[in-house]
Amino acid sequence: MVNISSEAKVGLFVLVGLIILGYMSFRVGQQGFGLKNGYTVRAVFPNVAGLDRDASVQIAGVEIGRVEEIQLQDGQAVVTLRIRPNVKLGNDAAATIKTHGVLGDKYIELAPGTNTQAFLKEGEQIQRVESQADIDRLLRQITLIAADIRGVTSSLNKAMGGERGEASLGEIVENARLLTKNLNALVVNNEEALRFTLGNARQLTDNLNRVVVTNDAKIADVMDNLKDASKQMEQTFAQLNEITGSINRGEGSLGQLVKNQETAQKLNQTMTSLQEVSDKINQGKGTIGKLINDEQTARNLDETIKGINRYVSKSEQFRTYLNYRGEYLFDKSDGKSYVDIRIQPKEDRYYLVGVVADPRGRRTVKERITNGVMTRTEEWEKDGLLFNAQVAKRFRNVVLRGGVLESTGGVGLDYLMLNDRLKLSFEAFDFNSDDDDRAHLKAGMEFQVFKHIYLTAGWDDFISKRSNSSPFAGFAIRFEDDDLKYLLSSVPIPK
Amino acid sequence: MNAISAALDGLGKAMMSYVEEMGRILLLFLSVMAWMFRPPLKARNIFKQMEFVGVKSIFVVVLTGTFTGMVMALQGYHGFRMFGAEALVGSTVALGMTRELGPVLTALMVTARAGSAMAAELGTMRVTEQIDALSVMAANPVKHLIVPRVLAGVFMVPLLTVVSDFCGILGGYFVGVHLLDINSGIFIKNITKLVDLGDIYNGLVKAACFGLILSLIGCYKGFNARGGAEGVGRATTEAVVLAAITILISDYFLTAIMF
Amino acid sequence: MIRLEDVHKSFGRQTVLDGVDLEIERGKTTVIIGRSGGGKSVLLKHIIGLMKPDSGRIFIDDVDIAQLNDRDLNEIRKKFGMLFQEAALFDSMTVGENVAFPLREHTPYREDEIRRIVSERLQAVGLTGVEEKMPAELSGGMRKRVGLARAVALNPEIVLFDEPTTGLDPVMTEAINRLIIDTQKRFQLTCVVISHDIQSIFEIGHRIAMLYEGKIIAHGSPDEIRTSANPVIAQFLSGSIEGPIKIV
Ligand SMILES: Nc1ncnc2c1ncn2[C@@H]1O[C@H](COP(=O)(O)OP(=O)(O)OP(=O)(O)O)[C@@H](O)[C@H]1O
Ligand SMILES: [Mg+2]
């Protein structure tokens, strides 16, 4: 080996060290380069909380400058921005303070302006200023979405209004006894009916599937306009109600019905409206007119989803789902709505909490002791909501869940097929024997027709002695609520 | 009661001796400063020490730096994943390395490698009268023995820190991008965005201070060794312990001052 | 030349020098004898300022070195050469570098001149071709001789030898004694030699001083010492176990 002197070794080491240092300094200091000879513009914000000196100034996410100075003037924050010399801002440019996610730094986003004739010069002021932070806007949007969902729910409820019920948690244990008895009866009595229902449901989903597949692009619009859709449905259901009403009032013999011009006309109308609705859906127009015009909404939604997808990496397992489900109970001409949040910390386990608006309403049981005798009275509060709180665990294709189902203790079992697109589920709850009814059993299926849309059908409370039993069909909307995560990441939120 | 007062007494004495020791080290530092600017300085001596402190520590510093960066990335990833902020792993590693771990770990490694060797070498020279021999030949031992070592410490530790920083970031990059699948562009962009020149340079200033501390204490302990091989061994141990403690304590204050 | 007045030195409770008075004459060789552990090396270190006396004064050419600052002390030391008892070679340097050290430090000689002087000095102590060896590769005696070569490298006015011949074979002992005598004569050196070798003492010493229990108990010419009636000296020179010097 060549004998290298200490001097040479040290010299070489110093050289290498300085090169590395230079390289790191260059990479880190790069952003400051070219800024010194830029020009400054000013922007006046009512509030710059969280914005610091040296914060980034960006256009379309590309850094074009830094915040040079923040001063207070007449109770307002005057921010001086140093902009790269090669970036020109029209005199109608707009500035907004934004955040890189919840934990991220604040920065200033500029819209460069459309005016290509008059550019902002050194020291001039940006006139258009949006002080609103992303977070605030997002929260507002979430509020709006929530309001929309509530609107949908309430209109659906109105359309399907009827008897309401409720059960209390304390009655769980006693009901368990009845369950075993009733399960036998269930199997024996309803085998055929179930099979029939399932057959129908399959047909229905097939049809709907076809509808949706041909209209992929507009699905987002459909969602956004569910409120309108529900109004349409409200009318339809009202008409259906009237028909069934008149049948029930005894005017319903077949001859009378045929002769009764009005009824026939109504029936006709109903059919026509239904026809219209499905036609429009078929044509991919969604709700009349509106959907077609509202391209913007669909595009926004599309972008959001893309953003989410971009972000979500394969390793992320913690998921949150926001779920709405509306079911039409045929035998009761009434609707039942569910809104719940599903938190899934692991792939094979989730927690679900939510509310249910049942047509029967909420039941409250009062116990009174008079002269040593205890009497029980039951009251149904029509507008009362029921609660769901369940823990679920998945074993391959089977999901077992248990906890509070419609404000009573209960268990559920789901069987998933076709890559989880089809779910057969069975629920048993309200084992309480006090109301003299059998346990509440519900069987159904849910089919995913599009990313966020599910169709559902089944038979609710099918062993009820109180004629609460009814087949049902409906739909569900489910969002994976990545917005929350997205918020927390450092990637700027797409508009 | 007696035991308590004895314990307090012992504590007070320990404190006093620590303070006294610091005072003597400070005096040694002043004389180093004085001799540093009194030519002629033997460049050969300085280069020899620089080779010993710097070049020969590269391997161990590369190793510690790389693995520290790797483990930081791994730990940071698990923490940040809870917030969905994996993209910040890179900048965490880079900031951690440049501001804290690069300087401190490098200084500790060099203390263990070179600071101890300084104490042992000077201690041996002391107990075998070599230092006396120097004095007798009218050659100032501080100038001949301590100045080159202190200079080597002050210049080489920052340079090693640069290497450590760099290797740590590379290690973090390897783990983050190749093992944990963090997007490499985002990883690097967050580093360049969140790390300032100031972070690197302040880290290097720290490293220089640590280099001064470890070489000064190593030399001081060796220079004042007494009592044969055992005394040399004790001086070496004390040098490493005192230097490590002083580095960590001064790190806090340097950080408080600089960042 | 060198004068010690009432020098006291203690290490903790142990008193090593207890009022030493000694005058070392210019251009002569003074041999200091005394029992092992008696404080001879300590005395030598006081002379060159490596140790400071607890009390008393040490004059080198009428300057009290106990009062000097480092810089002035260094100036004085340039007159000195010293051979340590354990040689004290710099073990990070080669033999050649060791001998060259004082030359490089204090003379403007060129490299080739220095190399010539070094090999000359080494030859004088009976060593050749060892310039590139490290001290650790030498025997104890060789190391001592290298130390000797280093001590006289600068042709100092005063040379202190701490046991220059201990550990050497009789022939080499004689050679070193000759070397000391010759150089002393040639350059009219002032030498202070510590030795336990009775034969050497009388061979090289112009004056002999006996250090006993922290004091100089006798100081005179070799003949005076040889014929001294002092029982301590008599016992020391005869090497008898019986006498005032206790072994325990
Ligand atoms: N630095 C020191 N610290 C404490 N004690 C010391 C020191 N140097 C010497 N001594 C003590 O002083 C005494 C004299 O030591 P010194 O080395 O002078 O003896 P010496 O006469 O040279 O003996 P020898 O002939 O064996 O070399 C010894 O008892 C030794 O223990
Ligand atoms: Mg001795």
PDB file of N, CA, C and O and ligand atoms in Angstrom, chain C residues 11 14 16 35-43 51 85 162-163 196, ligand 1:
ATOM      1  N   PHE C  11       6.152  15.722  50.644  1.00  0.00           N
ATOM      2  CA  PHE C  11       4.976  15.227  49.903  1.00  0.00           C
ATOM      3  C   PHE C  11       3.998  14.742  50.934  1.00  0.00           C
ATOM      4  O   PHE C  11       4.194  13.690  51.538  1.00  0.00           O
ATOM      5  N   GLN C  14       5.213  13.137  54.264  1.00  0.00           N
ATOM      6  CA  GLN C  14       6.585  12.636  54.114  1.00  0.00           C
ATOM      7  C   GLN C  14       7.534  13.780  53.766  1.00  0.00           C
ATOM      8  O   GLN C  14       7.386  14.448  52.746  1.00  0.00           O
ATOM      9  N   VAL C  16      10.925  14.947  52.426  1.00  0.00           N
ATOM     10  CA  VAL C  16      11.977  14.370  51.591  1.00  0.00           C
ATOM     11  C   VAL C  16      13.248  15.223  51.690  1.00  0.00           C
ATOM     12  O   VAL C  16      14.331  14.706  51.912  1.00  0.00           O
ATOM     13  N   ARG C  35      20.925   7.020  49.894  1.00  0.00           N
ATOM     14  CA  ARG C  35      20.198   5.750  49.823  1.00  0.00           C
ATOM     15  C   ARG C  35      19.007   5.856  48.868  1.00  0.00           C
ATOM     16  O   ARG C  35      18.521   6.948  48.567  1.00  0.00           O
ATOM     17  N   SER C  36      18.614   4.730  48.428  1.00  0.00           N
ATOM     18  CA  SER C  36      17.494   4.675  47.489  1.00  0.00           C
ATOM     19  C   SER C  36      16.245   5.245  48.153  1.00  0.00           C
ATOM     20  O   SER C  36      15.944   4.912  49.294  1.00  0.00           O
ATOM     21  N   GLY C  37      15.549   6.102  47.456  1.00  0.00           N
ATOM     22  CA  GLY C  37      14.360   6.735  48.024  1.00  0.00           C
ATOM     23  C   GLY C  37      14.716   7.870  48.942  1.00  0.00           C
ATOM     24  O   GLY C  37      13.855   8.398  49.641  1.00  0.00           O
ATOM     25  N   GLY C  38      15.963   8.290  48.933  1.00  0.00           N
ATOM     26  CA  GLY C  38      16.403   9.335  49.854  1.00  0.00           C
ATOM     27  C   GLY C  38      16.106  10.725  49.360  1.00  0.00           C
ATOM     28  O   GLY C  38      16.255  11.698  50.099  1.00  0.00           O
ATOM     29  N   GLY C  39      15.721  10.894  48.105  1.00  0.00           N
ATOM     30  CA  GLY C  39      15.345  12.215  47.610  1.00  0.00           C
ATOM     31  C   GLY C  39      16.325  12.806  46.630  1.00  0.00           C
ATOM     32  O   GLY C  39      16.266  14.001  46.331  1.00  0.00           O
ATOM     33  N   LYS C  40      17.215  11.962  46.052  1.00  0.00           N
ATOM     34  CA  LYS C  40      18.204  12.489  45.105  1.00  0.00           C
ATOM     35  C   LYS C  40      17.524  13.000  43.833  1.00  0.00           C
ATOM     36  O   LYS C  40      17.804  14.116  43.368  1.00  0.00           O
ATOM     37  N   SER C  41      16.623  12.174  43.296  1.00  0.00           N
ATOM     38  CA  SER C  41      15.927  12.599  42.069  1.00  0.00           C
ATOM     39  C   SER C  41      15.123  13.865  42.327  1.00  0.00           C
ATOM     40  O   SER C  41      15.067  14.769  41.494  1.00  0.00           O
ATOM     41  N   VAL C  42      14.507  13.925  43.520  1.00  0.00           N
ATOM     42  CA  VAL C  42      13.724  15.106  43.873  1.00  0.00           C
ATOM     43  C   VAL C  42      14.628  16.337  43.904  1.00  0.00           C
ATOM     44  O   VAL C  42      14.278  17.409  43.395  1.00  0.00           O
ATOM     45  N   LEU C  43      15.808  16.146  44.478  1.00  0.00           N
ATOM     46  CA  LEU C  43      16.761  17.253  44.545  1.00  0.00           C
ATOM     47  C   LEU C  43      17.111  17.755  43.148  1.00  0.00           C
ATOM     48  O   LEU C  43      17.128  18.961  42.864  1.00  0.00           O
ATOM     49  N   MET C  51      10.331  20.961  40.157  1.00  0.00           N
ATOM     50  CA  MET C  51       9.628  21.009  41.428  1.00  0.00           C
ATOM     51  C   MET C  51       9.980  22.303  42.111  1.00  0.00           C
ATOM     52  O   MET C  51      11.104  22.809  41.963  1.00  0.00           O
ATOM     53  N   GLN C  85      15.978   9.454  35.177  1.00  0.00           N
ATOM     54  CA  GLN C  85      16.309   8.117  35.682  1.00  0.00           C
ATOM     55  C   GLN C  85      15.750   7.030  34.766  1.00  0.00           C
ATOM     56  O   GLN C  85      16.372   6.030  34.507  1.00  0.00           O
ATOM     57  N   ASP C 162      20.709  11.555  36.056  1.00  0.00           N
ATOM     58  CA  ASP C 162      20.098  10.760  37.121  1.00  0.00           C
ATOM     59  C   ASP C 162      20.394   9.288  36.825  1.00  0.00           C
ATOM     60  O   ASP C 162      19.755   8.670  35.985  1.00  0.00           O
ATOM     61  N   GLU C 163      21.411   8.804  37.508  1.00  0.00           N
ATOM     62  CA  GLU C 163      21.844   7.415  37.384  1.00  0.00           C
ATOM     63  C   GLU C 163      22.131   7.016  35.929  1.00  0.00           C
ATOM     64  O   GLU C 163      21.438   6.199  35.347  1.00  0.00           O
ATOM     65  N   HIS C 196      24.789   5.294  42.078  1.00  0.00           N
ATOM     66  CA  HIS C 196      24.933   4.321  43.155  1.00  0.00           C
ATOM     67  C   HIS C 196      26.190   3.485  42.962  1.00  0.00           C
ATOM     68  O   HIS C 196      26.522   2.678  43.801  1.00  0.00           O
TER      69      HIS C 196
HETATM   70  N1  LIG D   1       5.926  13.373  42.772  1.00  0.00           N
HETATM   71  C1  LIG D   1       6.031  12.785  43.979  1.00  0.00           C
HETATM   72  N2  LIG D   1       4.943  12.725  44.772  1.00  0.00           N
HETATM   73  C2  LIG D   1       5.002  12.139  45.989  1.00  0.00           C
HETATM   74  N3  LIG D   1       6.093  11.585  46.495  1.00  0.00           N
HETATM   75  C3  LIG D   1       7.233  11.628  45.765  1.00  0.00           C
HETATM   76  C4  LIG D   1       7.216  12.223  44.454  1.00  0.00           C
HETATM   77  N4  LIG D   1       8.472  12.096  43.948  1.00  0.00           N
HETATM   78  C5  LIG D   1       9.183  11.482  44.883  1.00  0.00           C
HETATM   79  N5  LIG D   1       8.443  11.181  45.963  1.00  0.00           N
HETATM   80  C6  LIG D   1       8.899  10.531  47.160  1.00  0.00           C
HETATM   81  O1  LIG D   1      10.095  11.150  47.544  1.00  0.00           O
HETATM   82  C7  LIG D   1      11.007  10.218  47.995  1.00  0.00           C
HETATM   83  C8  LIG D   1      12.312  10.410  47.260  1.00  0.00           C
HETATM   84  O2  LIG D   1      12.170  10.018  45.952  1.00  0.00           O
HETATM   85  P1  LIG D   1      13.358  10.096  44.907  1.00  0.00           P
HETATM   86  O3  LIG D   1      12.852   9.710  43.577  1.00  0.00           O
HETATM   87  O4  LIG D   1      13.985  11.443  45.010  1.00  0.00           O
HETATM   88  O5  LIG D   1      14.343   9.005  45.494  1.00  0.00           O
HETATM   89  P2  LIG D   1      15.791   8.671  44.948  1.00  0.00           P
HETATM   90  O6  LIG D   1      16.704   9.175  45.961  1.00  0.00           O
HETATM   91  O7  LIG D   1      15.961   9.211  43.585  1.00  0.00           O
HETATM   92  O8  LIG D   1      15.785   7.121  44.938  1.00  0.00           O
HETATM   93  P3  LIG D   1      16.428   6.145  43.820  1.00  0.00           P
HETATM   94  O9  LIG D   1      17.883   6.113  44.101  1.00  0.00           O
HETATM   95  O10 LIG D   1      15.790   4.834  44.105  1.00  0.00           O
HETATM   96  O11 LIG D   1      16.081   6.723  42.504  1.00  0.00           O
HETATM   97  C9  LIG D   1      10.440   8.850  47.762  1.00  0.00           C
HETATM   98  O12 LIG D   1      10.079   8.293  48.987  1.00  0.00           O
HETATM   99  C10 LIG D   1       9.211   9.092  46.932  1.00  0.00           C
HETATM  100  O13 LIG D   1       8.190   8.269  47.418  1.00  0.00           O
END
